Coordinates of C-alpha atoms in Angstrom, one line a residue:
M1 CA 0.1 -0.1 0.0
A2 CA 2.9 2.4 0.7
P3 CA 4.2 2.6 -2.9
I4 CA 0.5 3.2 -4.1
R5 CA 0.1 6.1 -1.7
V6 CA 3.5 7.7 -3.0
K7 CA 2.3 7.1 -6.4
K8 CA -1.0 8.9 -5.9
R9 CA 0.8 11.9 -4.2
I10 CA 3.1 12.3 -7.3
F11 CA 0.5 11.6 -9.9
I12 CA -1.9 14.3 -8.8
P13 CA 0.2 17.3 -9.4
V14 CA 1.5 15.7 -12.6
T15 CA -2.0 15.3 -14.2
L16 CA -3.0 18.8 -13.0
S17 CA 0.0 20.4 -14.5
V18 CA -1.5 19.8 -18.0
R19 CA -3.9 22.7 -17.5
H20 CA -3.0 26.1 -16.3
P21 CA -5.4 27.6 -13.7
H22 CA -5.7 30.7 -15.8
M23 CA -6.6 29.1 -19.0
F24 CA -10.3 29.4 -18.4
Y25 CA -10.2 33.0 -17.7
F26 CA -8.0 33.6 -20.7
N27 CA -10.5 32.0 -23.0
D28 CA -13.5 33.6 -21.2
T29 CA -12.1 37.0 -21.5
V30 CA -11.3 36.7 -25.2
K31 CA -14.7 35.1 -25.8
K32 CA -16.6 38.0 -24.1
L33 CA -14.6 40.5 -26.0
F34 CA -15.3 39.0 -29.5
T35 CA -18.6 37.1 -29.2
T36 CA -20.7 38.3 -26.2
R37 CA -19.8 42.0 -26.4
E38 CA -22.1 44.4 -28.2
L39 CA -21.0 47.6 -29.8
V40 CA -23.5 50.4 -30.7
V41 CA -23.0 51.6 -34.3
A42 CA -26.0 53.8 -34.6
P43 CA -29.0 54.6 -32.4
S44 CA -30.8 51.4 -31.6
V45 CA -28.4 49.4 -33.7
T46 CA -26.0 46.9 -32.1
I47 CA -23.4 44.6 -33.5
S48 CA -22.6 41.3 -31.8
F49 CA -21.1 38.0 -33.0
E50 CA -23.8 35.9 -31.3
K51 CA -26.6 37.9 -33.3
I52 CA -25.1 37.1 -36.7
L53 CA -27.9 35.7 -39.0
T54 CA -26.8 36.6 -42.5
I55 CA -23.7 37.1 -44.6
P56 CA -24.2 41.0 -44.5
D57 CA -24.3 40.6 -40.6
W58 CA -20.9 38.9 -40.7
W59 CA -19.5 41.6 -42.7
D60 CA -20.8 44.3 -40.5
Y61 CA -19.4 42.4 -37.5
L62 CA -16.0 42.3 -39.0
V63 CA -16.0 45.9 -39.8
Y64 CA -17.7 47.6 -36.9
N65 CA -17.0 45.1 -33.9
Y66 CA -14.0 42.8 -34.7
I67 CA -11.6 45.3 -36.1
K68 CA -12.8 47.9 -33.5
T69 CA -12.1 45.4 -30.7
L70 CA -8.8 44.0 -32.0
H71 CA -7.1 47.5 -32.9
G72 CA -8.8 49.4 -30.1
D73 CA -6.6 47.6 -27.6
M74 CA -3.7 46.8 -29.6
T75 CA -0.7 48.9 -28.6
I76 CA 2.4 49.6 -30.6
T77 CA 5.8 48.7 -29.0
T78 CA 9.4 48.8 -30.2
P79 CA 12.5 47.2 -29.0
E80 CA 15.0 48.9 -26.7
S81 CA 18.5 49.9 -28.1
S82 CA 21.2 52.5 -27.6
L83 CA 21.9 55.5 -29.7
D84 CA 23.3 54.9 -33.2
P85 CA 26.8 56.1 -34.0
N86 CA 25.4 59.2 -35.7
G87 CA 23.6 60.2 -32.5
N88 CA 20.1 60.0 -33.9
L89 CA 17.0 59.1 -31.9
T90 CA 17.0 55.3 -31.2
S91 CA 14.3 52.8 -30.8
R92 CA 14.5 53.2 -27.0
S93 CA 13.3 56.8 -27.4
N94 CA 10.8 55.8 -30.0
S95 CA 9.2 53.1 -27.7
E96 CA 8.9 55.7 -24.9
Y97 CA 7.1 58.0 -27.4
L98 CA 4.9 55.2 -28.8
R99 CA 3.8 54.2 -25.4
H100 CA 3.0 57.9 -24.5
G101 CA 1.2 58.3 -28.0
T102 CA -1.0 55.2 -27.5
A103 CA -2.0 56.1 -24.0
T104 CA -5.3 57.2 -25.2
H105 CA -6.3 53.6 -26.0
W106 CA -6.7 52.7 -22.2
N107 CA -7.0 54.2 -18.9
T108 CA -6.2 51.3 -16.7
R109 CA -4.0 48.3 -17.0
E110 CA -6.5 45.6 -16.1
G111 CA -9.2 46.1 -18.7
F112 CA -10.3 47.3 -22.2
V113 CA -11.5 50.8 -22.8
D114 CA -12.9 51.7 -26.1
R115 CA -11.4 55.2 -27.1
D116 CA -12.2 55.7 -30.7
D117 CA -12.6 59.4 -30.5
N118 CA -11.3 62.1 -32.9
E119 CA -8.5 63.0 -30.4
S120 CA -7.2 59.5 -30.2
H121 CA -7.4 59.0 -34.0
Q122 CA -5.3 62.2 -34.5
R123 CA -2.8 61.1 -31.9
N124 CA -2.4 57.9 -33.7
K125 CA -1.6 59.6 -36.9
E126 CA 1.0 61.8 -35.2
V127 CA 2.5 58.4 -33.7
E128 CA 2.5 57.0 -37.2
A129 CA 4.2 60.1 -38.7
R130 CA 6.7 60.2 -35.9
T131 CA 7.7 56.6 -36.5
Q132 CA 8.1 57.2 -40.1
D133 CA 10.4 60.0 -39.4
F134 CA 12.4 57.6 -37.2
G135 CA 12.4 54.9 -40.0
L136 CA 10.2 52.5 -38.0
E137 CA 7.8 52.0 -40.8
D138 CA 7.1 48.4 -40.0
V139 CA 5.4 48.9 -36.6
V140 CA 2.6 50.8 -38.1
G141 CA 1.5 48.6 -40.7
N142 CA 3.3 49.3 -44.1
A143 CA 6.3 47.2 -43.4
K144 CA 9.7 47.8 -44.9
S145 CA 11.8 45.3 -43.2
E146 CA 14.6 45.7 -45.6
S147 CA 15.5 49.0 -43.9
L148 CA 15.8 47.5 -40.6
D149 CA 18.4 45.1 -39.1
L150 CA 15.8 42.4 -38.0
G151 CA 18.6 40.2 -36.6
E152 CA 19.3 42.7 -33.9
Q153 CA 15.7 43.6 -32.8
T154 CA 14.6 41.9 -29.8
V155 CA 11.7 42.5 -27.4
D156 CA 11.9 41.4 -23.7
T157 CA 8.4 39.9 -23.5
K158 CA 9.5 37.9 -20.4
K159 CA 12.4 38.6 -18.1
G160 CA 14.5 35.5 -17.4
Q161 CA 14.1 32.3 -19.3
G162 CA 10.5 32.6 -20.3
G163 CA 8.9 34.6 -23.1
L164 CA 9.3 34.7 -26.9
G165 CA 12.6 36.7 -26.8
G166 CA 14.2 37.7 -30.0
I167 CA 10.9 37.9 -32.2
S168 CA 11.4 40.5 -34.8
H169 CA 8.3 40.8 -37.0
L170 CA 5.8 40.0 -34.3
Q171 CA 7.1 42.3 -31.5
G172 CA 5.1 45.4 -32.5
R173 CA 1.6 44.3 -31.5
V174 CA 0.2 43.6 -27.9
F175 CA -3.3 42.9 -27.2
L176 CA -4.8 43.7 -23.9
L177 CA -1.5 45.0 -22.8
E178 CA -0.3 41.5 -21.8
N179 CA -0.8 39.2 -24.9
L180 CA 1.5 39.2 -28.1
L181 CA -0.3 38.8 -31.3
L182 CA 1.5 36.0 -33.3
G183 CA 1.3 37.3 -36.7
P184 CA -1.5 39.3 -38.3
P185 CA -5.1 37.8 -38.5
R186 CA -6.4 36.1 -41.6
L187 CA -9.7 35.2 -43.3
R188 CA -10.3 31.7 -44.7
Q189 CA -13.1 30.4 -46.9
I190 CA -14.2 26.9 -47.6
R191 CA -16.4 26.4 -50.7
V192 CA -18.3 23.8 -52.7
Q193 CA -18.4 23.5 -56.6
K194 CA -20.9 25.0 -58.7
E195 CA -23.7 22.6 -60.0
S196 CA -22.9 20.1 -57.3
C197 CA -26.4 19.2 -56.8
H198 CA -29.6 18.7 -59.1
V199 CA -32.1 21.5 -59.9
S200 CA -35.6 20.4 -60.4
E201 CA -37.0 21.3 -64.0
D202 CA -39.9 22.9 -62.7
F203 CA -37.6 25.5 -61.1
V204 CA -34.9 25.9 -63.6
R205 CA -36.0 29.4 -64.6
H206 CA -35.7 30.6 -61.0
F207 CA -32.3 29.0 -60.2
N208 CA -29.7 28.6 -62.9
T209 CA -27.3 26.7 -60.7
C210 CA -27.2 24.6 -57.5
Y211 CA -24.8 24.4 -54.5
A212 CA -24.8 21.3 -52.3
A213 CA -24.0 20.9 -48.8
Y214 CA -20.4 20.5 -47.9
S215 CA -18.6 17.2 -48.5
A216 CA -15.1 16.3 -49.5
G217 CA -16.3 15.3 -53.0
V218 CA -18.0 18.4 -53.9
E219 CA -15.5 21.0 -52.4
E220 CA -14.1 23.6 -54.8
K221 CA -10.3 23.6 -54.9
T222 CA -9.5 25.8 -57.9
G223 CA -6.5 27.9 -58.0
L224 CA -8.1 31.4 -57.5
H225 CA -11.4 32.7 -56.2
K226 CA -11.8 36.6 -56.7
G227 CA -8.2 37.2 -56.1
T228 CA -7.6 34.8 -53.3
Q229 CA -5.3 31.6 -53.6
F230 CA -6.4 28.2 -52.6
H231 CA -4.1 26.3 -50.0
S232 CA -4.2 22.8 -48.9
M233 CA -4.5 21.9 -45.3
G234 CA -1.0 20.8 -45.1
A235 CA 0.4 24.0 -46.6
L236 CA -1.6 26.0 -44.0
H237 CA -0.4 23.8 -41.2
A238 CA -4.1 23.5 -40.3
T239 CA -6.2 20.8 -38.6
P240 CA -9.8 19.5 -39.5
I241 CA -12.6 21.5 -38.1
W242 CA -15.8 20.0 -36.7
T243 CA -18.6 22.4 -36.7
V244 CA -22.4 21.9 -36.2
L245 CA -23.1 20.8 -39.7
A246 CA -20.0 19.1 -41.1
F247 CA -16.4 18.1 -40.6
Y248 CA -14.0 20.2 -42.8
R249 CA -10.7 18.3 -43.3
T250 CA -9.3 20.9 -45.9
G251 CA -7.5 24.1 -46.3
G252 CA -9.4 26.9 -48.0
Y253 CA -9.0 30.3 -49.7
I254 CA -6.9 32.7 -47.7
A255 CA -7.1 36.4 -47.4
D256 CA -4.3 37.8 -45.2
L257 CA -4.8 40.9 -43.1
T258 CA -2.1 43.3 -41.5
Y259 CA -1.3 45.0 -38.3
E260 CA -2.7 48.2 -39.4
R261 CA -6.3 49.1 -38.8
D262 CA -7.2 51.1 -41.9
E263 CA -5.5 48.5 -44.3
N264 CA -7.5 45.8 -42.6
L265 CA -10.7 47.8 -43.2
R266 CA -9.9 48.5 -46.8
K267 CA -9.3 44.7 -47.3
I268 CA -12.5 43.6 -45.8
N269 CA -14.6 46.3 -47.5
K270 CA -13.0 45.1 -50.8
L271 CA -13.8 41.4 -50.2
K272 CA -17.4 42.5 -49.3
D273 CA -17.8 44.6 -52.4
D274 CA -16.4 41.7 -54.5
N275 CA -18.9 39.5 -53.1
W276 CA -16.3 37.1 -51.8
L277 CA -18.9 35.2 -49.8
D278 CA -21.6 33.9 -52.1
S279 CA -24.0 30.8 -52.6
G280 CA -21.1 28.5 -52.9
S281 CA -19.5 29.5 -49.5
R282 CA -19.9 27.0 -46.7
L283 CA -17.4 28.2 -44.1
C284 CA -15.6 31.5 -43.3
L285 CA -13.1 31.8 -40.5
M286 CA -11.4 34.7 -38.8
E287 CA -8.2 33.3 -37.3
F288 CA -5.7 34.7 -34.9
N289 CA -3.3 33.5 -32.2
L290 CA -2.2 35.0 -28.9
Y291 CA 0.7 34.5 -26.5
N292 CA 0.4 35.5 -22.9
E293 CA 3.7 36.5 -21.3
N294 CA 2.7 36.3 -17.7
T295 CA 1.5 32.7 -17.8
D296 CA 3.3 31.4 -21.0
I297 CA 0.3 30.3 -22.6
F298 CA -0.5 30.1 -26.4
Q299 CA -4.0 30.6 -27.4
S300 CA -5.7 29.9 -30.8
V301 CA -8.9 31.9 -31.6
K302 CA -11.2 31.0 -34.5
L303 CA -14.4 32.9 -35.2
L304 CA -16.5 30.7 -37.5
A305 CA -19.3 31.8 -39.7
E306 CA -20.9 28.3 -41.2
I307 CA -23.1 28.9 -44.0
P308 CA -25.7 26.2 -44.5
P309 CA -27.3 25.3 -48.0
T310 CA -30.7 26.6 -46.7
G311 CA -29.0 30.2 -46.4
G312 CA -28.2 32.3 -43.3
V313 CA -25.1 31.9 -41.0
I314 CA -24.4 29.9 -37.8
P315 CA -21.9 31.6 -35.7
Q316 CA -19.5 29.6 -33.7
T317 CA -16.2 30.1 -31.8
H318 CA -13.2 27.6 -31.4
M319 CA -10.8 28.6 -28.5
Q320 CA -7.9 26.5 -27.5
T321 CA -5.1 27.1 -25.0
V322 CA -1.7 25.4 -24.8
K323 CA 1.1 25.8 -22.2
Q324 CA 4.4 26.7 -23.6
Y325 CA 6.6 24.6 -21.4
S326 CA 6.6 20.7 -21.1
F327 CA 7.9 18.3 -18.6
F328 CA 11.4 19.1 -19.8
T329 CA 11.3 22.7 -19.9
D330 CA 9.1 23.6 -16.8
R331 CA 10.7 26.5 -15.0
S332 CA 9.5 25.2 -11.7
L333 CA 12.1 23.2 -9.7
T334 CA 9.4 21.5 -7.7
M335 CA 7.5 20.3 -10.7
T336 CA 10.7 19.0 -12.2
V337 CA 11.5 17.0 -9.2
I338 CA 8.0 15.6 -9.1
Y339 CA 8.2 14.6 -12.8
I340 CA 11.6 12.8 -12.2
F341 CA 9.9 10.9 -9.4
W342 CA 6.9 10.1 -11.3
Y343 CA 8.9 8.4 -14.1
I344 CA 11.0 6.5 -11.5
M345 CA 7.8 5.1 -10.3
V346 CA 6.6 4.4 -13.9
A347 CA 9.8 2.5 -14.5
Y348 CA 9.5 0.5 -11.1
Y349 CA 5.9 -0.6 -11.9
T350 CA 7.0 -1.6 -15.5
I351 CA 9.6 -4.0 -14.1
Y352 CA 6.9 -5.2 -11.6
E353 CA 4.5 -5.9 -14.3
I354 CA 7.0 -7.6 -16.4
N355 CA 8.0 -9.9 -13.7
G356 CA 4.4 -10.7 -13.0
L357 CA 3.8 -11.4 -16.5
R358 CA 6.9 -13.9 -16.8
K359 CA 5.8 -15.8 -13.8
S360 CA 2.0 -16.3 -14.7
G361 CA 2.2 -16.3 -18.5
C362 CA 0.6 -13.9 -20.9
K363 CA -2.8 -15.7 -21.2
M364 CA -3.3 -16.2 -17.4
Y365 CA -2.0 -12.7 -16.6
Y366 CA -4.5 -10.9 -18.5
K367 CA -7.4 -12.9 -17.5
S368 CA -7.6 -10.4 -14.6
L369 CA -9.1 -7.0 -15.5
L370 CA -7.0 -5.2 -13.0
N371 CA -3.9 -6.4 -14.8
V372 CA -5.3 -5.1 -18.1
L373 CA -5.8 -1.9 -16.4
D374 CA -2.2 -1.8 -15.2
S375 CA -1.0 -2.3 -18.6
I376 CA -3.1 0.5 -20.1
V377 CA -1.9 3.0 -17.3
L378 CA 1.7 2.2 -18.2
V379 CA 1.1 2.7 -22.0
L380 CA -0.4 5.9 -21.3
C381 CA 2.4 7.0 -19.1
Y382 CA 4.9 6.3 -21.8
L383 CA 2.7 8.1 -24.6
A384 CA 2.7 11.2 -22.2
L385 CA 6.6 11.0 -22.2
V386 CA 6.6 10.9 -26.1
Y387 CA 4.2 13.9 -26.3
N388 CA 6.3 16.0 -24.0
V389 CA 9.4 15.3 -26.0
W390 CA 7.4 16.3 -29.3
H391 CA 6.0 19.3 -27.5
T392 CA 9.4 20.6 -26.5
F393 CA 10.8 20.6 -30.2
Q394 CA 7.4 21.9 -31.6
V395 CA 7.5 25.0 -29.4
Q396 CA 11.1 25.6 -30.4
S397 CA 10.3 25.3 -34.0
L398 CA 7.4 27.8 -33.5
T399 CA 9.5 30.5 -31.8
T400 CA 12.2 30.0 -34.5
Q401 CA 9.6 30.5 -37.2
A402 CA 8.2 33.5 -35.5
Q403 CA 11.7 35.2 -35.8
T404 CA 11.9 34.8 -39.5
H405 CA 8.3 34.8 -40.7
E406 CA 6.1 37.9 -40.5
G407 CA 2.8 36.3 -41.7
Y408 CA 0.3 34.3 -39.7
Q409 CA 1.8 31.9 -37.2
S410 CA -0.3 28.7 -37.2
I411 CA -0.4 26.7 -34.0
D412 CA -3.2 24.5 -35.0
I413 CA -1.1 21.3 -34.9
L414 CA 0.2 22.1 -31.5
C415 CA -3.4 22.7 -30.2
F416 CA -4.8 19.6 -31.8
V417 CA -2.2 17.3 -30.5
N418 CA -2.5 19.1 -26.9
I419 CA -6.1 18.2 -26.9
I420 CA -5.5 14.5 -27.5
Y421 CA -2.8 14.6 -24.9
V422 CA -5.1 16.3 -22.3
D423 CA -7.9 13.8 -23.0
M424 CA -5.3 10.9 -22.6
M425 CA -4.1 12.4 -19.2
A426 CA -7.8 12.7 -18.0
I427 CA -8.4 9.0 -18.9
L428 CA -5.0 8.0 -17.1
A429 CA -6.0 9.9 -14.0
F430 CA -9.4 8.2 -14.0
L431 CA -7.8 4.7 -14.4
V432 CA -5.3 5.3 -11.5
W433 CA -8.1 6.2 -9.2
I434 CA -10.0 3.2 -10.3
K435 CA -6.9 1.0 -9.3
I436 CA -7.7 1.7 -5.7
F437 CA -10.3 -1.1 -6.0
K438 CA -7.5 -3.5 -6.4
F439 CA -6.2 -2.8 -2.9
I440 CA -9.4 -2.6 -1.0
S441 CA -10.2 -6.3 -1.0
F442 CA -8.5 -6.9 2.4
N443 CA -11.5 -5.5 4.1
K444 CA -15.0 -7.4 3.8
T445 CA -17.1 -4.3 4.0
L446 CA -15.4 -2.5 1.2
V447 CA -15.8 -5.4 -1.3
Q448 CA -19.6 -5.2 -1.3
F449 CA -19.6 -2.8 -4.2
T450 CA -17.6 -5.0 -6.6
T451 CA -19.5 -8.2 -5.6
T452 CA -22.8 -6.6 -6.1
L453 CA -22.0 -5.5 -9.6
R454 CA -20.4 -8.9 -10.4
R455 CA -23.5 -10.9 -9.2
C456 CA -26.2 -8.8 -10.8
S457 CA -24.4 -8.3 -14.1
K458 CA -26.2 -11.0 -15.8
D459 CA -29.6 -9.7 -14.7
L460 CA -28.7 -6.3 -15.6
A461 CA -27.7 -7.2 -19.2
G462 CA -30.8 -8.8 -19.8
F463 CA -32.9 -6.0 -18.6
S464 CA -30.8 -3.4 -20.3
L465 CA -31.7 -5.1 -23.6
M466 CA -35.4 -4.5 -23.1
F467 CA -34.6 -1.0 -21.6
G468 CA -32.6 0.0 -24.5
I469 CA -35.4 -1.1 -27.1
V470 CA -37.9 1.1 -25.4
F471 CA -35.3 3.8 -24.9
L472 CA -34.3 4.0 -28.6
A473 CA -37.8 3.8 -29.9
Y474 CA -38.8 6.7 -27.9
A475 CA -35.7 8.6 -29.3
Q476 CA -36.5 8.0 -32.9
L477 CA -40.2 8.9 -32.3
G478 CA -39.3 12.2 -30.8
L479 CA -36.9 12.9 -33.7
L480 CA -39.7 12.3 -36.2
L481 CA -42.3 14.2 -34.3
F482 CA -40.4 17.2 -33.1
G483 CA -37.2 17.2 -35.1
T484 CA -37.9 20.2 -37.2
K485 CA -39.3 22.4 -34.4
H486 CA -37.6 21.4 -31.1
P487 CA -33.9 22.1 -30.8
D488 CA -33.5 19.0 -28.4
F489 CA -34.6 16.6 -31.1
H490 CA -32.9 18.0 -34.3
N491 CA -30.9 14.9 -34.8
F492 CA -30.8 11.2 -33.5
V493 CA -27.9 11.7 -31.1
T494 CA -29.3 14.7 -29.6
S495 CA -32.6 12.8 -29.2
V496 CA -31.0 10.0 -27.1
L497 CA -29.2 12.5 -25.0
T498 CA -32.5 14.4 -24.4
M499 CA -34.1 11.1 -23.4
I500 CA -31.4 10.7 -20.6
R501 CA -31.9 14.3 -19.6
M502 CA -35.7 13.6 -19.2
I503 CA -35.0 10.7 -16.9
L504 CA -33.1 13.2 -14.5
G505 CA -35.9 15.8 -14.8
D506 CA -34.3 18.0 -17.3
F507 CA -36.9 18.7 -20.1
Q508 CA -38.8 21.5 -21.7
Y509 CA -42.5 20.4 -21.8
N510 CA -43.7 23.7 -23.4
L511 CA -41.5 23.3 -26.5
I512 CA -42.6 19.6 -26.9
E513 CA -46.4 20.7 -26.8
Q514 CA -45.8 23.5 -29.2
A515 CA -44.0 21.1 -31.6
N516 CA -47.1 18.9 -31.7
R517 CA -50.2 19.7 -29.7
V518 CA -51.7 16.2 -30.1
L519 CA -49.0 13.7 -30.0
G520 CA -46.5 15.8 -27.8
P521 CA -48.5 15.4 -24.5
I522 CA -49.1 11.7 -25.2
Y523 CA -45.5 11.1 -26.0
F524 CA -44.2 12.9 -22.9
L525 CA -46.8 11.1 -20.4
T526 CA -46.2 7.7 -21.7
Y527 CA -42.4 8.1 -21.6
I528 CA -42.5 9.2 -17.9
L529 CA -45.0 6.4 -16.9
L530 CA -43.3 3.6 -18.8
V531 CA -39.5 4.6 -18.4
F532 CA -39.4 6.6 -15.3
F533 CA -41.9 5.1 -13.1
I534 CA -41.6 1.4 -14.2
L535 CA -38.4 0.4 -16.0
L536 CA -36.1 2.7 -14.1
N537 CA -37.6 1.3 -10.8
M538 CA -37.2 -2.3 -12.0
F539 CA -33.6 -1.6 -12.8
L540 CA -32.9 -0.4 -9.3
A541 CA -34.8 -3.2 -7.7
I542 CA -32.4 -5.7 -9.3
I543 CA -29.4 -3.9 -7.9
M544 CA -30.9 -3.5 -4.4
E545 CA -32.1 -7.1 -4.2
T546 CA -28.5 -8.3 -5.1
Y547 CA -26.9 -5.7 -2.7
N548 CA -29.0 -6.9 0.4
S549 CA -28.1 -10.4 -0.3
V550 CA -24.4 -9.6 -0.6
K551 CA -24.5 -7.4 2.5
S552 CA -26.2 -10.3 4.6
E553 CA -23.3 -12.6 3.6
I554 CA -20.2 -10.3 3.8
T555 CA -21.2 -8.4 6.9
Q556 CA -22.2 -11.1 9.3
G557 CA -18.7 -10.9 10.9
R558 CA -17.2 -7.8 12.3
S559 CA -15.5 -5.3 10.2
Q560 CA -11.7 -5.7 10.1
L561 CA -11.1 -2.0 8.8
G562 CA -11.1 -0.5 12.3
S563 CA -8.8 -3.2 13.6
Y564 CA -6.5 -2.8 10.6
I565 CA -6.2 1.0 11.1
Y566 CA -5.8 0.5 15.0
K567 CA -3.0 -2.1 14.5
K568 CA -1.1 0.2 12.1
L569 CA -1.4 3.2 14.3
A570 CA -0.5 1.2 17.4
G571 CA 2.7 -0.2 15.6
A572 CA 3.6 3.4 14.4
L573 CA 3.2 4.7 18.1
Y574 CA 5.2 1.8 19.5
W575 CA 8.0 2.5 16.9
I576 CA 8.2 6.1 17.8
I577 CA 8.1 5.4 21.7
H578 CA 10.7 2.7 21.6
C579 CA 13.0 4.6 19.2
G580 CA 12.5 2.5 16.1
R581 CA 12.4 -0.9 17.7
K582 CA 9.8 -3.3 16.3
R583 CA 7.3 -4.9 18.7
R584 CA 7.8 -8.6 19.4
A585 CA 5.3 -10.9 17.9
H586 CA 3.4 -12.7 20.7
P587 CA 1.7 -16.0 19.9
N588 CA -2.1 -15.3 19.7
R589 CA -5.0 -17.6 19.8
L590 CA -6.3 -17.6 16.2
T591 CA -9.9 -18.0 16.3
I592 CA -12.8 -17.0 14.3
S593 CA -16.5 -17.7 15.3
A594 CA -18.5 -20.2 13.3
N595 CA -20.8 -17.6 12.2
E596 CA -18.2 -15.4 10.6
V597 CA -17.8 -15.4 6.8
D598 CA -14.6 -14.6 4.8
L599 CA -14.4 -12.8 1.5
D600 CA -15.1 -15.8 -0.6
G601 CA -18.3 -16.6 1.4
T602 CA -17.0 -19.8 3.3
N603 CA -16.7 -20.5 7.1
A604 CA -13.4 -20.7 8.5
E605 CA -12.3 -21.5 12.1
F606 CA -8.6 -21.4 13.4
E607 CA -7.9 -23.1 16.6
E608 CA -4.6 -23.2 18.6
P609 CA -3.1 -26.7 18.0
K610 CA -3.0 -29.1 21.0
V611 CA 0.4 -30.2 22.1
L612 CA 0.8 -33.7 23.7
T613 CA 4.2 -34.9 24.4
N614 CA 5.3 -38.4 25.9
I615 CA 2.2 -40.2 25.2
T616 CA 1.4 -43.0 22.8
Q617 CA -1.2 -42.5 19.9
A618 CA -3.8 -44.7 21.9
D619 CA -3.4 -42.4 24.9
A620 CA -3.9 -39.4 22.7
R621 CA -7.3 -40.8 21.5
Y622 CA -8.1 -41.6 25.0
F623 CA -7.4 -37.9 26.1
E624 CA -9.8 -36.7 23.3
E625 CA -12.5 -38.9 24.7
V626 CA -12.2 -37.4 28.3
P627 CA -15.2 -35.1 29.1
P628 CA -14.1 -31.5 29.1
D629 CA -15.4 -30.9 32.7
V630 CA -12.8 -33.2 34.1
Q631 CA -10.1 -31.3 36.0
N632 CA -7.4 -34.2 36.4
K633 CA -7.4 -36.4 33.3
E634 CA -4.5 -38.6 34.5
L635 CA -6.5 -39.4 37.7
F636 CA -9.7 -40.0 35.7
Q637 CA -7.7 -42.3 33.5

């Protein structure tokens, strides 16, 4: 038990370290800024991402909300350096002026304040003119990198070992005063081919072409679309996107934006005027990435506008966060020591499992489900080690690319693999806690749970078949009756989940009645009566009957948990009082009452052996026949 307790204490911080405690707040803040936040553009007219319904609404959001939010809190920074040999003003003085010049964008360090008045706009123009006079054009949008020595430009985004030091092209844009924008944003569009579906002859005069729902077979992958080039998923270093309607495993047509606000507005308005999004568009994404210098977290932000073939827009957001450091690069000395001890324990248990496998053989060893569980845990531990090695090199590659490439910096692959890693660590944590059941069988009362499940498994399997038939029948019935009007029945999987929620009391009866005023109430009442009041109670009755029988068998004797804890505590106290000396073992009478039942359900009674010396075998049998109430057996003989 001691190695297991040590392993648990080490494992808990290891699994919790895959997530930073501030990741939720980082995602929540960015989501509120770009999706929940409403901006007033005219009296009684507000623009919000969550209220997008049409393609014009999407363009209005980009122009009046997204650009305003992104650039309204984007500050201009420059690297610090000394005076040049000619005595001209250097980038250190420039950065001080720029920080002073952009002070109208905020009034506090903690939050965003929108200051888009004429004074702020005029100050920004003065800042841009001043930077052009100093030869720093690339930090105000119109980059002229050839006039700058990029190899000598560095930005101290994190003092010490952390931070993305040495980034040249990406140094000039900081969002929310704490987050570095990893390259300018970009727009991406996924399209389907023209005439990818059939038009009825009765409506040919109204529709001269047809665009199907998205699928890989009808996707448009031509070279150009209204001035934008198509790129494959591999060329973009992108990953598949799973939305409400489809699974997009492709690249798309790319429109790169810049760091400069007016230039971005010009590009977006040009795409809007060119009708860049039309009937063939199925998905449009606004993508950008951030790096937080205080917590060393990368964040990928994707604002999606999915366009179904029925028209309109379905707004969605995908936000993912990744820690910069892995097991090998973590700056915490405590966590480094914990990681080392963790993998020492993994190596120890690997040797232990190999020895057990050699002794019992592969076939016999894996007959036990707990042994299979141990093997899965070890495999996941080694996969976690492989991921951390890959993560270290991937982050190094990302930072190296950021120093030389001034375009959009994709971290999609890093985020995608990190999702798999986090899910794997979550399963690993669950399985390690489940392993506790392997070490509680020493006590009769704690084994009731596993014994109950084992004995009633056959009855539950047969009953579950009947329960599943009724359950799936109601799920499909609800899909056909309410699928076009009730959001909880719009597909089969959602209908099944809705059935489970109704068992727990989570349902919307009003929507069911509105979807079908005749069959809706009948559907609801019959489901509650049949499933909730009858089948569910039969399910519980099977478990309770088995539990009562197991409890009556196992708990006839006294519980050994209290005596086990008492013996351990008494032994530890004796060891402390007597300066490390162990207690001498005294011969105890090992007896168990006849009505006491062991873990296997069989009676056991241990008696102290009788010692008879200097007598023959016949005398021994005679002494056995002497009545127990005789005091002097020799005189009686």
